[in-house]
mmCIF file of C-alpha atoms in Angstrom:
data_model
loop_
_atom_site.group_PDB
_atom_site.id
_atom_site.type_symbol
_atom_site.label_atom_id
_atom_site.label_comp_id
_atom_site.label_asym_id
_atom_site.label_seq_id
_atom_site.Cartn_x
_atom_site.Cartn_y
_atom_site.Cartn_z
ATOM 1 C CA GLN A 1 15.846 15.402 4.362
ATOM 2 C CA SER A 2 14.562 12.468 2.362
ATOM 3 C CA VAL A 3 14.810 8.974 3.799
ATOM 4 C CA LEU A 4 16.076 7.721 0.437
ATOM 5 C CA THR A 5 19.134 9.489 -1.021
ATOM 6 C CA GLN A 6 19.501 10.271 -4.705
ATOM 7 C CA PRO A 7 22.101 12.380 -6.538
ATOM 8 C CA PRO A 8 20.618 15.819 -7.284
ATOM 9 C CA SER A 9 21.560 15.635 -10.943
ATOM 10 C CA VAL A 10 23.000 13.445 -13.668
ATOM 11 C CA SER A 11 23.636 14.139 -17.332
ATOM 12 C CA GLY A 12 24.474 12.343 -20.514
ATOM 13 C CA ALA A 13 24.630 12.803 -24.253
ATOM 14 C CA PRO A 14 22.020 11.354 -26.602
ATOM 15 C CA GLY A 15 22.588 7.652 -27.082
ATOM 16 C CA GLN A 16 24.572 7.235 -23.881
ATOM 17 C CA ARG A 17 23.666 5.243 -20.782
ATOM 18 C CA VAL A 18 23.171 6.806 -17.373
ATOM 19 C CA THR A 19 22.372 5.375 -13.976
ATOM 20 C CA ILE A 20 20.629 6.947 -11.003
ATOM 21 C CA SER A 21 21.217 5.546 -7.539
ATOM 22 C CA CYS A 22 18.820 5.416 -4.609
ATOM 23 C CA THR A 23 20.408 4.703 -1.251
ATOM 24 C CA GLY A 24 18.301 3.616 1.687
ATOM 25 C CA SER A 25 18.786 1.811 4.962
ATOM 26 C CA SER A 26 17.866 -1.280 6.931
ATOM 27 C CA SER A 27 14.401 0.142 7.625
ATOM 28 C CA ASN A 28 13.405 0.367 3.963
ATOM 29 C CA ILE A 29 15.289 -1.082 0.981
ATOM 30 C CA GLY A 30 17.590 -3.101 3.244
ATOM 31 C CA ALA A 31 14.545 -4.634 4.949
ATOM 32 C CA GLY A 32 13.623 -6.306 1.685
ATOM 33 C CA ASN A 33 11.133 -3.708 0.516
ATOM 34 C CA ASP A 34 10.880 -3.091 -3.204
ATOM 35 C CA VAL A 35 12.184 -0.029 -5.043
ATOM 36 C CA ASN A 36 9.919 1.793 -7.472
ATOM 37 C CA TRP A 37 10.800 4.603 -9.886
ATOM 38 C CA TYR A 38 8.815 7.525 -11.282
ATOM 39 C CA GLN A 39 9.501 9.941 -14.115
ATOM 40 C CA GLN A 40 8.271 13.511 -13.807
ATOM 41 C CA LEU A 41 8.417 15.501 -17.012
ATOM 42 C CA PRO A 42 8.516 19.306 -16.649
ATOM 43 C CA GLY A 43 5.167 20.624 -15.452
ATOM 44 C CA ALA A 44 3.594 17.157 -15.288
ATOM 45 C CA ALA A 45 2.591 14.668 -12.637
ATOM 46 C CA PRO A 46 4.902 11.768 -11.795
ATOM 47 C CA LYS A 47 4.448 8.655 -13.898
ATOM 48 C CA LEU A 48 5.301 5.118 -12.798
ATOM 49 C CA LEU A 49 8.401 3.892 -14.612
ATOM 50 C CA ILE A 50 9.511 0.785 -12.709
ATOM 51 C CA TYR A 51 7.867 -1.180 -9.895
ATOM 52 C CA GLY A 52 8.934 -4.233 -7.948
ATOM 53 C CA ASN A 53 12.615 -3.288 -8.422
ATOM 54 C CA ASN A 54 12.762 -4.174 -12.114
ATOM 55 C CA ILE A 55 9.275 -4.486 -13.649
ATOM 56 C CA ARG A 56 8.268 -2.100 -16.414
ATOM 57 C CA PRO A 57 4.580 -1.239 -16.744
ATOM 58 C CA SER A 58 3.080 -1.668 -20.169
ATOM 59 C CA GLY A 59 4.193 1.113 -22.483
ATOM 60 C CA VAL A 60 7.496 1.912 -20.776
ATOM 61 C CA PRO A 61 10.388 1.415 -23.226
ATOM 62 C CA ASP A 62 12.903 -1.308 -22.425
ATOM 63 C CA ARG A 63 15.595 1.387 -22.417
ATOM 64 C CA PHE A 64 14.576 1.839 -18.782
ATOM 65 C CA SER A 65 15.650 -0.831 -16.306
ATOM 66 C CA GLY A 66 15.826 -1.151 -12.545
ATOM 67 C CA SER A 67 17.837 -3.171 -10.092
ATOM 68 C CA LYS A 68 18.235 -3.559 -6.359
ATOM 69 C CA SER A 69 20.978 -4.729 -4.075
ATOM 70 C CA ALA A 70 21.428 -4.599 -0.303
ATOM 71 C CA THR A 71 20.263 -1.146 0.778
ATOM 72 C CA SER A 72 20.093 0.569 -2.601
ATOM 73 C CA GLY A 73 18.283 0.616 -5.879
ATOM 74 C CA SER A 74 19.361 1.794 -9.296
ATOM 75 C CA LEU A 75 17.658 3.061 -12.438
ATOM 76 C CA ALA A 76 19.479 2.710 -15.730
ATOM 77 C CA ILE A 77 18.504 4.537 -18.895
ATOM 78 C CA SER A 78 20.215 3.422 -22.072
ATOM 79 C CA GLY A 79 20.112 5.034 -25.491
ATOM 80 C CA LEU A 80 19.377 8.451 -23.953
ATOM 81 C CA GLN A 81 16.872 10.557 -25.867
ATOM 82 C CA PRO A 82 16.076 14.261 -25.483
ATOM 83 C CA GLU A 83 12.580 13.416 -24.219
ATOM 84 C CA ASP A 84 14.107 11.566 -21.267
ATOM 85 C CA GLU A 85 15.051 14.922 -19.730
ATOM 86 C CA ALA A 86 13.013 14.912 -16.518
ATOM 87 C CA ASP A 87 13.131 14.434 -12.767
ATOM 88 C CA TYR A 88 13.323 10.858 -11.516
ATOM 89 C CA PHE A 89 12.196 9.752 -8.063
ATOM 90 C CA CYS A 90 12.743 6.467 -6.282
ATOM 91 C CA GLN A 91 10.257 5.164 -3.721
ATOM 92 C CA SER A 92 10.162 2.324 -1.248
ATOM 93 C CA TYR A 93 8.315 1.375 1.924
ATOM 94 C CA ASP A 94 9.830 2.385 5.238
ATOM 95 C CA ASN A 95 9.130 0.113 8.191
ATOM 96 C CA SER A 96 9.894 2.876 10.722
ATOM 97 C CA LEU A 97 7.516 5.273 8.970
ATOM 98 C CA SER A 98 5.012 2.461 8.367
ATOM 99 C CA GLY A 99 4.413 3.899 4.944
ATOM 100 C CA PRO A 100 5.824 4.744 1.524
ATOM 101 C CA THR A 101 8.810 7.070 1.302
ATOM 102 C CA PHE A 102 10.451 8.858 -1.629
ATOM 103 C CA GLY A 103 13.926 9.935 -2.620
ATOM 104 C CA GLY A 104 14.651 13.614 -3.105
ATOM 105 C CA GLY A 105 14.686 13.270 -6.878
ATOM 106 C CA THR A 106 17.354 13.414 -9.587
ATOM 107 C CA LYS A 107 17.267 15.838 -12.481
ATOM 108 C CA LEU A 108 18.419 14.209 -15.711
ATOM 109 C CA THR A 109 19.847 16.556 -18.325
ATOM 110 C CA VAL A 110 20.345 15.301 -21.865
ATOM 111 C CA LEU A 111 23.260 17.302 -23.226
ATOM 112 C CA GLN B 1 -7.827 3.089 -17.838
ATOM 113 C CA VAL B 2 -8.632 4.664 -14.469
ATOM 114 C CA GLN B 3 -8.267 8.432 -14.257
ATOM 115 C CA LEU B 4 -7.990 10.653 -11.206
ATOM 116 C CA GLN B 5 -8.704 14.378 -10.923
ATOM 117 C CA GLU B 6 -8.050 16.641 -7.962
ATOM 118 C CA SER B 7 -10.295 19.580 -7.157
ATOM 119 C CA GLY B 8 -10.597 22.186 -4.439
ATOM 120 C CA PRO B 9 -9.542 25.702 -3.487
ATOM 121 C CA GLY B 10 -6.165 26.783 -4.786
ATOM 122 C CA LEU B 11 -5.751 29.338 -2.005
ATOM 123 C CA VAL B 12 -6.022 28.704 1.729
ATOM 124 C CA LYS B 13 -5.369 31.163 4.558
ATOM 125 C CA PRO B 14 -2.813 30.332 7.244
ATOM 126 C CA SER B 15 -4.299 28.429 10.213
ATOM 127 C CA GLU B 16 -7.341 27.387 8.151
ATOM 128 C CA THR B 17 -8.274 23.965 6.782
ATOM 129 C CA LEU B 18 -7.240 22.677 3.368
ATOM 130 C CA SER B 19 -9.893 20.522 1.698
ATOM 131 C CA LEU B 20 -9.336 18.626 -1.539
ATOM 132 C CA THR B 21 -11.303 15.987 -3.397
ATOM 133 C CA CYS B 22 -10.118 13.346 -5.848
ATOM 134 C CA SER B 23 -12.646 12.093 -8.394
ATOM 135 C CA VAL B 24 -12.014 8.645 -9.819
ATOM 136 C CA SER B 25 -13.353 7.763 -13.261
ATOM 137 C CA ASP B 26 -13.388 4.672 -15.464
ATOM 138 C CA ASP B 27 -13.085 2.381 -12.430
ATOM 139 C CA SER B 28 -14.911 1.859 -9.169
ATOM 140 C CA ILE B 29 -13.327 3.195 -6.013
ATOM 141 C CA LYS B 30 -14.879 0.255 -4.181
ATOM 142 C CA THR B 31 -12.085 -2.177 -4.962
ATOM 143 C CA THR B 32 -9.180 -3.793 -3.148
ATOM 144 C CA TYR B 33 -6.964 -0.840 -4.056
ATOM 145 C CA TYR B 34 -6.020 1.895 -1.659
ATOM 146 C CA TRP B 35 -6.302 5.521 -2.777
ATOM 147 C CA GLY B 36 -3.692 8.012 -1.664
ATOM 148 C CA TRP B 37 -2.497 11.584 -1.408
ATOM 149 C CA ILE B 38 1.057 12.785 -2.081
ATOM 150 C CA ARG B 39 2.351 16.346 -2.104
ATOM 151 C CA GLN B 40 5.291 18.170 -3.635
ATOM 152 C CA ALA B 41 6.442 21.527 -2.318
ATOM 153 C CA PRO B 42 7.775 23.918 -5.001
ATOM 154 C CA GLY B 43 11.104 22.643 -6.276
ATOM 155 C CA LYS B 44 11.139 19.832 -3.737
ATOM 156 C CA GLY B 45 10.635 16.088 -3.568
ATOM 157 C CA LEU B 46 7.531 14.000 -3.015
ATOM 158 C CA GLU B 47 5.950 13.392 0.389
ATOM 159 C CA TRP B 48 3.414 10.668 1.102
ATOM 160 C CA ILE B 49 0.456 12.038 3.097
ATOM 161 C CA GLY B 50 -1.712 8.962 3.537
ATOM 162 C CA HIS B 51 -4.063 6.494 1.884
ATOM 163 C CA ILE B 52 -7.480 4.914 2.349
ATOM 164 C CA ILE B 53 -9.454 1.898 1.158
ATOM 165 C CA TYR B 54 -13.215 1.780 0.542
ATOM 166 C CA SER B 55 -13.850 0.158 3.937
ATOM 167 C CA GLY B 56 -12.465 3.313 5.528
ATOM 168 C CA THR B 57 -9.152 1.921 6.789
ATOM 169 C CA THR B 58 -6.555 4.664 6.639
ATOM 170 C CA TYR B 59 -2.797 5.011 6.967
ATOM 171 C CA TYR B 60 -1.122 8.368 7.572
ATOM 172 C CA ASN B 61 2.369 9.811 7.505
ATOM 173 C CA PRO B 62 3.225 10.141 11.222
ATOM 174 C CA SER B 63 4.579 13.655 10.660
ATOM 175 C CA LEU B 64 1.177 14.820 9.390
ATOM 176 C CA LYS B 65 -1.182 12.474 11.187
ATOM 177 C CA SER B 66 -2.342 14.957 13.823
ATOM 178 C CA ARG B 67 -3.586 17.386 11.140
ATOM 179 C CA VAL B 68 -4.789 15.105 8.357
ATOM 180 C CA THR B 69 -8.018 13.225 7.687
ATOM 181 C CA ILE B 70 -8.639 11.185 4.551
ATOM 182 C CA SER B 71 -12.177 10.036 3.864
ATOM 183 C CA ILE B 72 -13.938 8.171 1.092
ATOM 184 C CA GLU B 73 -17.376 8.511 -0.481
ATOM 185 C CA THR B 74 -18.083 5.430 -2.538
ATOM 186 C CA SER B 75 -21.426 6.734 -3.822
ATOM 187 C CA LYS B 76 -19.626 9.587 -5.568
ATOM 188 C CA ASN B 77 -16.514 7.545 -6.448
ATOM 189 C CA GLN B 78 -14.427 10.155 -4.642
ATOM 190 C CA PHE B 79 -12.022 10.411 -1.765
ATOM 191 C CA SER B 80 -10.968 13.517 0.109
ATOM 192 C CA LEU B 81 -8.183 15.129 2.086
ATOM 193 C CA LYS B 82 -8.563 17.562 4.954
ATOM 194 C CA MET B 83 -5.542 19.197 6.553
ATOM 195 C CA THR B 84 -6.043 21.530 9.495
ATOM 196 C CA SER B 85 -3.991 24.482 10.700
ATOM 197 C CA VAL B 86 -2.127 24.968 7.427
ATOM 198 C CA ALA B 87 1.037 27.038 7.275
ATOM 199 C CA ALA B 88 3.390 28.246 4.562
ATOM 200 C CA ALA B 89 5.195 24.906 4.692
ATOM 201 C CA ASP B 90 2.012 23.214 3.451
ATOM 202 C CA MET B 91 2.096 25.086 0.157
ATOM 203 C CA ALA B 92 2.547 22.409 -2.480
ATOM 204 C CA VAL B 93 1.111 20.605 -5.450
ATOM 205 C CA TYR B 94 -1.176 17.936 -4.060
ATOM 206 C CA TYR B 95 -1.587 14.732 -6.056
ATOM 207 C CA CYS B 96 -4.032 11.905 -5.629
ATOM 208 C CA ALA B 97 -3.077 8.452 -6.865
ATOM 209 C CA ARG B 98 -4.153 4.846 -6.825
ATOM 210 C CA VAL B 99 -2.032 2.741 -4.488
ATOM 211 C CA ARG B 100 -1.079 -0.642 -5.843
ATOM 212 C CA GLY B 101 0.549 -3.630 -4.197
ATOM 213 C CA SER B 102 -0.036 -4.911 -0.699
ATOM 214 C CA GLY B 103 1.592 -4.878 2.722
ATOM 215 C CA ASN B 104 5.084 -3.428 2.504
ATOM 216 C CA ILE B 105 5.010 -3.507 -1.283
ATOM 217 C CA ARG B 106 3.288 -0.325 -2.424
ATOM 218 C CA TRP B 107 3.527 1.872 -5.461
ATOM 219 C CA PHE B 108 1.443 4.676 -6.951
ATOM 220 C CA ASP B 109 -0.180 4.364 -10.357
ATOM 221 C CA PRO B 110 -1.776 6.285 -11.919
ATOM 222 C CA TRP B 111 -1.569 9.844 -10.599
ATOM 223 C CA GLY B 112 -3.902 12.769 -10.978
ATOM 224 C CA GLN B 113 -2.605 15.897 -12.680
ATOM 225 C CA GLY B 114 -2.131 17.650 -9.340
ATOM 226 C CA ILE B 115 -3.498 20.832 -7.839
ATOM 227 C CA LEU B 116 -1.401 23.701 -6.529
ATOM 228 C CA VAL B 117 -2.438 24.901 -3.093
ATOM 229 C CA THR B 118 -1.069 28.253 -2.007
ATOM 230 C CA VAL B 119 -1.142 29.244 1.653
ATOM 231 C CA SER B 120 -1.445 32.980 2.004
ATOM 232 C CA SER B 121 -3.561 35.590 3.734
#
């Protein structure tokens, strides 16, 4: 069981907007620790998508945005494109674990 | 742009020791960054294993700490993972990655391509 909880799957049609939630607790996100997001395309390694709750690394389209509130984080993808079909993982730091921890991942299907 | 590449045996027998190396190119490993290992069992999520800095300071996932050693060899610009007494549950794709941030603010970027380790006799 992952420390951070994500929905197993979400879907949307091209052009639509979807959001993926990441629910934590008072020992991680709720303790003020940042939420980071990774995109894993089929057969590839994870790639950093968002860090520091809402910061996009250079090269990541502004269609991707992140937010954080209380004990959860959220990734929003607007203007869905077929190439966005991938697994998305959230990550934070857990004070009880004394280390980074990941969500179980969410599979995004572009219909 | 720093690049990371995992290497090592793709097949390990149960109860034996898994040994992997991560080679870092286009940047020195002797920096203020930590360097980490993460694994992903088939069809599953990501699990942080541990990370190390060039001075040798390490941090490990408590659930794996008794079996894991991460070391660093600055002269070769590499860092390594050893996991003892492997079992079927240790079968996974193992990734190395640079750890950015500080304190309780940590993220992984970039990642190596990953190496599949199968545990079987």
